[in-house]
Amino acid sequence: MTAQLLDGRVLAKSIREDLKKARQSLGDAPVRLVSIEVGQNPAAAVYVRNQLRAAEDVGIAMEHIHLPVSAGEAELLAAIEERNAHAEVAGVIVQRPLPPGIDPRSVQSAIAPGKDVEGMHPENLGSILYREPALPPCTAAAAQQLILSTGVDLRGAETVVVGHSEIVGKPIAVLLLHHLSTVTVCHVGTRNLADHTRRADIVVVAVGKAGLVHGDMLKEGAIVIDVGINQGADGKIVGDVDFDSVSAVAGHLTPVPGGVGPVTVAMLMRNTLRAAGASV
Ligand code: NAD
């Protein structure tokens, strides 16, 4: 089998079309998204550029603020607090990575839950256990959207999520549980990863290790969502799956780049519109 590519750019564009309508339903007042970066990081620069582009397309006024790399946690928290208190700001995002000495958890917890458009405040993360939250973590929601775009019936389908981080692996597992998929979470302590991935109808890989999953670890026709972003040997960006061997076995596969990434940005815009009061 040669896998059908799940093109994240195409899916993101169609999601943005729906978001434009939702944006219009909010009227003429600006919908403001404030992004804060401490220092300057080349990886963050790419994300910010993509976010700014998507925001402009949808009609969200995104403002990107740079704090100097010398800014400590107190200065960053003060900048967040100022936006929390500003009625016109719908959403706040803090770009990663943060410089050493700033605790990402304290920062995420400082953003008002209703403005936490990355969906990483403990209140938003916790509400996933009860139901699909209004502001889910963007990457987890993107993986969910890509899986649903295949038309697969998730009820009873075997899903294996590889990676158990708070912002990606665990929320993906719980979101898919809401669809009544039978979900297994594998991680650094899993004894034989291939024993699990080989029986899965859907495999989501979110680890950060290039080439971790090979075609011989998969069932023929499986849906494979590659969340990983790694620097390949030649400097190119690659995912966590070995593209050549996996695309020969999988039924559907997300490319890297151009898979989960663009849909993640679309989910950030969706969360911003939801935070501004849109039903979308
Ligand atoms: P993380 O470092 O927080 O977590 C890595 C996870 O991988 C852990 O749960 C660990 O248990 C697991 N793991 C490590 N080695 C393993 C092994 N040999 N077998 C099985 N599991 C193993 O990483 P993260 O923040 O969850 O990010 C994971 C990847 O996803 C990274 O490459 C990151 O850059 C990427 N990412 C992509 C997007 C996107 O929008 N596309 C967003 C966030 C993260």
XYZ file of N, CA and C in Angstrom, residues 163-253:
273
model
N 3.951 8.623 23.174
C 4.298 9.900 23.811
C 3.229 10.231 24.835
N 3.643 10.652 26.021
C 2.636 10.925 27.069
C 2.857 12.296 27.720
N 3.253 13.280 26.912
C 3.448 14.614 27.488
C 2.104 15.254 27.820
N 2.164 16.264 28.693
C 0.935 16.940 29.137
C 0.258 17.680 27.994
N 1.061 18.239 27.075
C 0.445 19.110 26.064
C 0.105 18.368 24.776
N 0.683 17.187 24.565
C 0.402 16.483 23.307
C -0.160 15.079 23.571
N 0.676 14.164 24.035
C 0.258 12.759 24.119
C -0.977 12.526 24.981
N -0.945 13.009 26.237
C -2.078 12.718 27.139
C -3.379 13.340 26.639
N -3.387 14.631 26.260
C -4.672 15.167 25.777
C -5.177 14.502 24.498
N -4.287 14.075 23.615
C -4.760 13.370 22.411
C -5.473 12.091 22.842
N -4.848 11.352 23.767
C -5.436 10.087 24.207
C -6.841 10.320 24.767
N -6.980 11.367 25.576
C -8.286 11.596 26.210
C -9.311 12.095 25.185
N -8.896 12.962 24.264
C -9.829 13.428 23.234
C -10.362 12.248 22.426
N -9.486 11.290 22.109
C -9.918 10.145 21.305
C -10.780 9.179 22.118
N -10.557 9.153 23.428
C -11.436 8.356 24.310
C -12.881 8.847 24.219
N -13.041 10.169 24.091
C -14.404 10.718 23.987
C -15.123 10.189 22.746
N -14.351 9.756 21.744
C -14.965 9.167 20.534
C -15.160 7.659 20.689
N -14.883 7.135 21.892
C -14.997 5.708 22.202
C -14.009 4.845 21.436
N -12.865 5.451 21.079
C -11.760 4.643 20.568
C -11.160 3.882 21.746
N -10.567 2.733 21.479
C -9.844 1.997 22.524
C -8.403 2.469 22.468
N -7.998 3.226 23.481
C -6.736 3.969 23.393
C -5.659 3.362 24.300
N -4.498 3.150 23.736
C -3.321 2.732 24.504
C -2.303 3.859 24.425
N -1.689 4.195 25.548
C -0.649 5.226 25.534
C 0.705 4.562 25.783
N 1.624 4.729 24.834
C 2.985 4.200 24.992
C 3.925 5.366 25.292
N 5.045 5.061 25.914
C 5.948 6.126 26.354
C 7.324 5.549 26.563
N 8.167 6.324 27.187
C 9.562 5.928 27.347
C 9.707 4.629 28.157
N 8.708 4.302 28.967
C 8.775 3.088 29.780
C 8.152 1.867 29.106
N 7.598 2.040 27.914
C 6.932 0.914 27.229
C 7.973 -0.133 26.825
N 7.666 -1.425 27.088
C 8.687 -2.462 26.863
C 8.913 -2.751 25.395
N 7.860 -3.089 24.673
C 8.065 -3.380 23.257
C 7.051 -2.597 22.431
N 7.502 -1.446 21.973
C 6.598 -0.507 21.299
C 5.879 -1.171 20.126
N 6.609 -1.948 19.330
C 6.017 -2.527 18.120
C 4.875 -3.484 18.438
N 4.911 -4.154 19.608
C 3.799 -5.039 19.987
C 2.490 -4.259 20.046
N 2.579 -3.006 20.429
C 1.381 -2.165 20.545
C 1.012 -1.545 19.198
N 2.003 -0.926 18.551
C 1.682 -0.191 17.313
C 1.175 -1.140 16.222
N 1.633 -2.405 16.221
C 1.249 -3.343 15.157
C -0.232 -3.700 15.178
N -0.881 -3.542 16.313
C -2.301 -3.902 16.326
C -3.208 -2.669 16.200
N -2.605 -1.504 15.986
C -3.409 -0.273 15.994
C -3.979 0.067 14.620
N -5.245 0.550 14.634
C -5.846 1.097 13.414
C -5.350 2.528 13.205
N -5.033 3.191 14.317
C -4.580 4.585 14.279
C -3.350 4.701 15.175
N -2.295 5.297 14.668
C -1.084 5.508 15.478
C -0.761 6.996 15.466
N -0.662 7.588 16.640
C -0.262 8.990 16.755
C 1.108 8.999 17.418
N 2.095 9.598 16.767
C 3.456 9.574 17.321
C 3.860 10.996 17.699
N 4.141 11.207 18.980
C 4.510 12.538 19.486
C 5.640 12.359 20.484
N 6.830 12.164 19.970
C 7.970 11.839 20.823
C 9.120 12.847 20.666
N 9.487 13.132 19.411
C 10.647 13.991 19.191
C 11.899 13.177 18.906
N 11.714 11.996 18.249
C 12.857 11.159 17.851
C 12.672 10.750 16.400
N 13.524 11.272 15.546
C 13.406 10.972 14.113
C 13.535 9.468 13.884
N 12.671 8.928 13.042
C 12.774 7.520 12.644
C 12.389 6.523 13.716
N 11.674 6.958 14.765
C 11.306 6.027 15.845
C 10.376 4.916 15.338
N 9.432 5.291 14.480
C 8.446 4.301 14.015
C 8.725 3.952 12.555
N 8.882 2.633 12.314
C 9.141 2.130 10.957
C 7.923 1.383 10.434
N 7.897 1.202 9.132
C 6.778 0.508 8.500
C 6.529 -0.874 9.082
N 7.586 -1.598 9.467
C 7.379 -2.963 9.981
C 6.777 -2.973 11.382
N 6.535 -1.776 11.946
C 5.898 -1.701 13.266
C 4.400 -1.422 13.132
N 3.881 -1.437 11.890
C 2.502 -1.010 11.668
C 1.670 -2.086 11.008
N 0.361 -1.965 11.234
C -0.605 -2.816 10.527
C -0.850 -2.189 9.158
N -1.025 -3.022 8.171
C -1.337 -2.550 6.814
C -2.580 -1.637 6.842
N -2.469 -0.466 6.264
C -3.632 0.420 6.155
C -3.842 1.346 7.349
N -2.962 1.305 8.343
C -3.160 2.139 9.541
C -3.116 3.635 9.196
N -3.836 4.415 10.007
C -3.776 5.886 9.900
C -2.633 6.334 10.811
N -1.681 7.064 10.267
C -0.507 7.461 11.065
C -0.410 8.989 11.104
N -0.450 9.516 12.322
C -0.347 10.962 12.537
C 1.020 11.228 13.165
N 1.857 11.928 12.444
C 3.234 12.181 12.894
C 3.326 13.607 13.447
N 3.391 13.707 14.772
C 3.404 15.025 15.417
C 4.844 15.553 15.551
N 5.810 14.656 15.508
C 7.198 15.027 15.808
C 7.773 16.080 14.875
N 8.637 16.896 15.428
C 9.398 17.876 14.636
C 10.853 17.707 15.044
N 11.674 17.249 14.110
C 13.094 17.022 14.405
C 13.931 17.591 13.273
N 15.151 17.951 13.634
C 16.104 18.412 12.627
C 16.769 17.166 12.032
N 16.568 16.928 10.737
C 17.191 15.770 10.097
C 18.685 15.984 9.902
N 19.382 14.898 9.485
C 20.841 14.955 9.326
C 21.253 16.050 8.341
N 20.440 16.263 7.305
C 20.779 17.271 6.288
C 20.216 18.654 6.638
N 19.766 18.809 7.880
C 19.254 20.108 8.312
C 17.771 20.294 8.021
N 17.181 19.343 7.271
C 15.742 19.468 6.967
C 14.907 19.010 8.162
N 13.663 19.525 8.207
C 12.755 19.125 9.287
C 12.140 17.764 8.944
N 12.201 16.834 9.897
C 11.566 15.525 9.705
C 10.727 15.193 10.931
N 9.816 14.234 10.750
C 8.941 13.826 11.853
C 9.547 12.696 12.662
N 8.671 11.982 13.366
C 9.114 10.850 14.195
C 9.024 9.524 13.453
N 8.362 9.518 12.288
C 8.243 8.242 11.573
C 9.187 8.227 10.381
N 9.625 7.025 10.059
C 10.482 6.840 8.887
C 9.559 6.885 7.663
N 9.591 8.023 6.966
C 8.557 8.305 5.966
C 8.475 7.222 4.896
N 9.611 6.790 4.359
C 9.578 5.864 3.220
C 8.946 4.525 3.592
N 9.433 3.928 4.712
C 8.898 2.607 5.057
C 7.457 2.710 5.561
N 7.120 3.793 6.260
C 5.760 3.932 6.795
C 4.764 4.201 5.665
N 5.155 5.021 4.696
C 4.194 5.322 3.625
C 3.927 4.098 2.749
N 4.805 3.098 2.814
C 4.567 1.872 2.043
C 3.545 0.955 2.715
N 3.269 1.180 4.009
C 2.382 0.277 4.768
C 1.091 0.984 5.201
N 1.220 2.259 5.593
C 0.072 2.985 6.164
C -0.995 3.252 5.094
N -2.240 3.447 5.570
C -3.323 3.847 4.667
C -3.345 5.356 4.490
N -3.119 6.070 5.599
C -3.055 7.530 5.605
C -1.846 7.940 6.429
N -1.193 9.015 6.016
C -0.001 9.485 6.749
C 0.110 11.001 6.628
